[in-house]
Coordinates of C-alpha atoms and ligand atoms in Angstrom, one line a residue:
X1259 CA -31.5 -33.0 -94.8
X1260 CA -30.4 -36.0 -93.0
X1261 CA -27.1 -36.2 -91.5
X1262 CA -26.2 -39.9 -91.4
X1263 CA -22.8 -39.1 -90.0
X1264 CA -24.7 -36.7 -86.9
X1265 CA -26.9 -39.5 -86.7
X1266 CA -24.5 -41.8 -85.7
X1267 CA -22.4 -39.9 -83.2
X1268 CA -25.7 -39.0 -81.6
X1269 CA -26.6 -42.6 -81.4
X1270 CA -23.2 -43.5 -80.2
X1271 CA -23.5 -40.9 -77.0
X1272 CA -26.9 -42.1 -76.4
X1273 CA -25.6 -45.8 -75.6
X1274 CA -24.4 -45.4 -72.3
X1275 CA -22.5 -48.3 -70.7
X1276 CA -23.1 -49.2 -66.7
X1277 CA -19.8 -48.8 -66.0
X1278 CA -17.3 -45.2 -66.5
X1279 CA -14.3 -45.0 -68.5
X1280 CA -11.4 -42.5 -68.5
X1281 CA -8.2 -43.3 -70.1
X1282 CA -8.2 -46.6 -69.2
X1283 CA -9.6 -46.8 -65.6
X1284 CA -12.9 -49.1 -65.3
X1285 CA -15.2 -48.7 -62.7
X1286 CA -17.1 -51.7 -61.8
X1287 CA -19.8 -53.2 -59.3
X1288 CA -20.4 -50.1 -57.8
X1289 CA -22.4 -49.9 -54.5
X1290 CA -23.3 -48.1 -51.4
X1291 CA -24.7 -49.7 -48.9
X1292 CA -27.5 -48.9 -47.2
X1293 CA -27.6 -47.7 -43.8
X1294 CA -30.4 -46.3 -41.4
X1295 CA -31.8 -43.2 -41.5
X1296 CA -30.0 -42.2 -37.9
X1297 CA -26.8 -43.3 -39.9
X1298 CA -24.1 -40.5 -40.4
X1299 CA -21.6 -42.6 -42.1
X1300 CA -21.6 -45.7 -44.4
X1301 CA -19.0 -47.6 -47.0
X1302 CA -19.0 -47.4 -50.4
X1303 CA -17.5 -50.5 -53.0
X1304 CA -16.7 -50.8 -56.2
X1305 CA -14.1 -52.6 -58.5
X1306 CA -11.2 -50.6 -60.0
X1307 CA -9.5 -52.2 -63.3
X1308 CA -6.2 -50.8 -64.2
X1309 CA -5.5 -51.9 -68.3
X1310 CA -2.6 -49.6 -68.8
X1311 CA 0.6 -50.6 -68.2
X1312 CA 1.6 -47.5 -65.7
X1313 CA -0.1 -47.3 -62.5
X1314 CA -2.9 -45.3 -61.8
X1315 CA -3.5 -43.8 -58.3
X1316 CA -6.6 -42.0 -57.2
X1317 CA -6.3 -39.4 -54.5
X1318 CA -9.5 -38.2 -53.9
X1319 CA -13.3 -38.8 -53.8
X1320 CA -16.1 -36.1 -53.3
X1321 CA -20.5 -36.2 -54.2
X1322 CA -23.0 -33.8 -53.7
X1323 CA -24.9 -36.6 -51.7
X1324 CA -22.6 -36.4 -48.5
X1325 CA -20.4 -34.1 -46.9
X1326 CA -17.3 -36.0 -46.9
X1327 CA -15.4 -39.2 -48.4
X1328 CA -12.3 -41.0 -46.9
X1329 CA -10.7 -44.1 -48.4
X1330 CA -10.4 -47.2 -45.9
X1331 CA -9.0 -50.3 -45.1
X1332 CA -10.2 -52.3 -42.3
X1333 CA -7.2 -54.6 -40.7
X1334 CA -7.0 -56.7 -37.8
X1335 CA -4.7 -55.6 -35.1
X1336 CA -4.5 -57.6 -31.4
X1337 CA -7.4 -59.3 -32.4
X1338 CA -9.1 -56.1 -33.1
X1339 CA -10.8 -54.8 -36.4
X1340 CA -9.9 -51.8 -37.2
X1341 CA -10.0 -48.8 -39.9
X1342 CA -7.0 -46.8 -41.3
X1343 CA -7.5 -43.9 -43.4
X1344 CA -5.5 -44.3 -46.7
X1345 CA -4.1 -41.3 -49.0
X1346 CA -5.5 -42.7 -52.0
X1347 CA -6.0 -45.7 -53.9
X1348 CA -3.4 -47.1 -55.7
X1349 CA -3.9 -49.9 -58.7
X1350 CA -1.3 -51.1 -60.7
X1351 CA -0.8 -51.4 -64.4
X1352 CA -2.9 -54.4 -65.9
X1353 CA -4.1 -54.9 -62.2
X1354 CA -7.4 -54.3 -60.0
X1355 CA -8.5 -52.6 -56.8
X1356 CA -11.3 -54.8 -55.4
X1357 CA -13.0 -52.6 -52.6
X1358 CA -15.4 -55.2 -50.9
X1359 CA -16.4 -55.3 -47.0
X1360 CA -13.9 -56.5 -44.7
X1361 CA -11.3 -54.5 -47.1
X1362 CA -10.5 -51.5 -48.9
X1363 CA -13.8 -49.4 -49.1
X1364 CA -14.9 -45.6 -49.0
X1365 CA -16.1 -44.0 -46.1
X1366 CA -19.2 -41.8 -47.2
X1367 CA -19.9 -38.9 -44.2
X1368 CA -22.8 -37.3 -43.3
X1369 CA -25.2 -38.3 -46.0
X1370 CA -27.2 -34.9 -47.0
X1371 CA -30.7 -36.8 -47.3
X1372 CA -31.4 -40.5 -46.2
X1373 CA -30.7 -42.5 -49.5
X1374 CA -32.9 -45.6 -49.8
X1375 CA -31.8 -49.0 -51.5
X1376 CA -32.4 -48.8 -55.3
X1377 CA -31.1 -44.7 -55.4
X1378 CA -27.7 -44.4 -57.5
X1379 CA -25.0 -41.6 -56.6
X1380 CA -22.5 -39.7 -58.3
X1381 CA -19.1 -39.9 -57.0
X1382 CA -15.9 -38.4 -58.4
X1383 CA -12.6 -39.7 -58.4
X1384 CA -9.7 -37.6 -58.7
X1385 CA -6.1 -38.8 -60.2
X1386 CA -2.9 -38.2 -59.3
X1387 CA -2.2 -37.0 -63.6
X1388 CA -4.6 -34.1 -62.8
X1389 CA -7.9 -36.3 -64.5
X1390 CA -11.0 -36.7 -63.0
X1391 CA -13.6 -39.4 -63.4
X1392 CA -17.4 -39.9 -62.3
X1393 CA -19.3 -43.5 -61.5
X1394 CA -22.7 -44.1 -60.4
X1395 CA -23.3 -45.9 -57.3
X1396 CA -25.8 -47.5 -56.6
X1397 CA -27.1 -48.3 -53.1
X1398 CA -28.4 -51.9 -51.8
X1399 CA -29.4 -53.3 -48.8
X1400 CA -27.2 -55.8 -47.5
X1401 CA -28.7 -58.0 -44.8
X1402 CA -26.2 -59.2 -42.0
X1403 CA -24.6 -57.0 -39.2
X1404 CA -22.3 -53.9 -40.3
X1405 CA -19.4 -53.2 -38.4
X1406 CA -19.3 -49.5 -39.4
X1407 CA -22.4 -48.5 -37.6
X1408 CA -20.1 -48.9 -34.0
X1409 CA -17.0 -48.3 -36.0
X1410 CA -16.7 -44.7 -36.3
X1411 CA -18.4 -43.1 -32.8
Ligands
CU1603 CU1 -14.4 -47.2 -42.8

């Protein structure tokens, strides 16, 4: 017999929106950009939106598609761009995290298998309340030169 009910929770799964929520963490505009093949490292970028109105703060990032994520934020120092690692990500209630080149981004290590533009990739967040979170990157080619391939030697 038809199950209108089942039918509509199994529509409801079906429709799958680009972007991931949890609680009420957004992820947005996610990207990885593409490096060559000889690359062992490359950034990763993506939009945060905060809509609660307590702060969210994610700790860690980890795929099956490279051996190693670090949070980063490039700063100028003595006239010199630079990278500092950051503990986590932090995004304020009702606020955003915009992780764009020249900024905040994630530092993706040791890819397992070249990944071409076009190819999406899982990556997890962890929270600092314990929750975890998944978003699908997806990586492009970005014309232009790319500081990170004589950044991190
Ligand atoms: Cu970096």
């Amino acid at each position: 017999m038809f199950n209108f009910k089942n039918a509509i929770a199994v529509l409801l799964i079906t429709l799958t929106s680009p972007f991931v929520v949890a609680e009420n963490l957004t992820i947005d505009d996610a990207w990885i950009r593409e490096a060559p093949p000889v690359s062992r490292v490359q950034a990763a970028y993506a939009i945060f939106k905060n809509d609660q109105s307590s702060d969210i703060e994610i700790v860690s990032a980890s795929s099956s598609a490279f051996k190693k994520i670090e949070f980063h934020k490039t700063i100028s120092e003595n006239g010199l761009t630079k990278m500092r690692q950051q503990a986590s990500i932090a995004i304020s209630a009702k606020e955003s995290a915009v992780l764009k080149p020249e900024g905040m981004h994630m530092m993706l290590f040791n890819p397992v298998t070249p990944l071409r533009a076009g190819e999406k990739v899982d990556i997890n967040f962890k929270l600092s309340n314990g929750n975890s979170m998944t978003s699908s990157f997806t990586v492009k080619k970005v014309s232009g030169s790319d500081h990170h391939q004589h950044m991190h030697h």
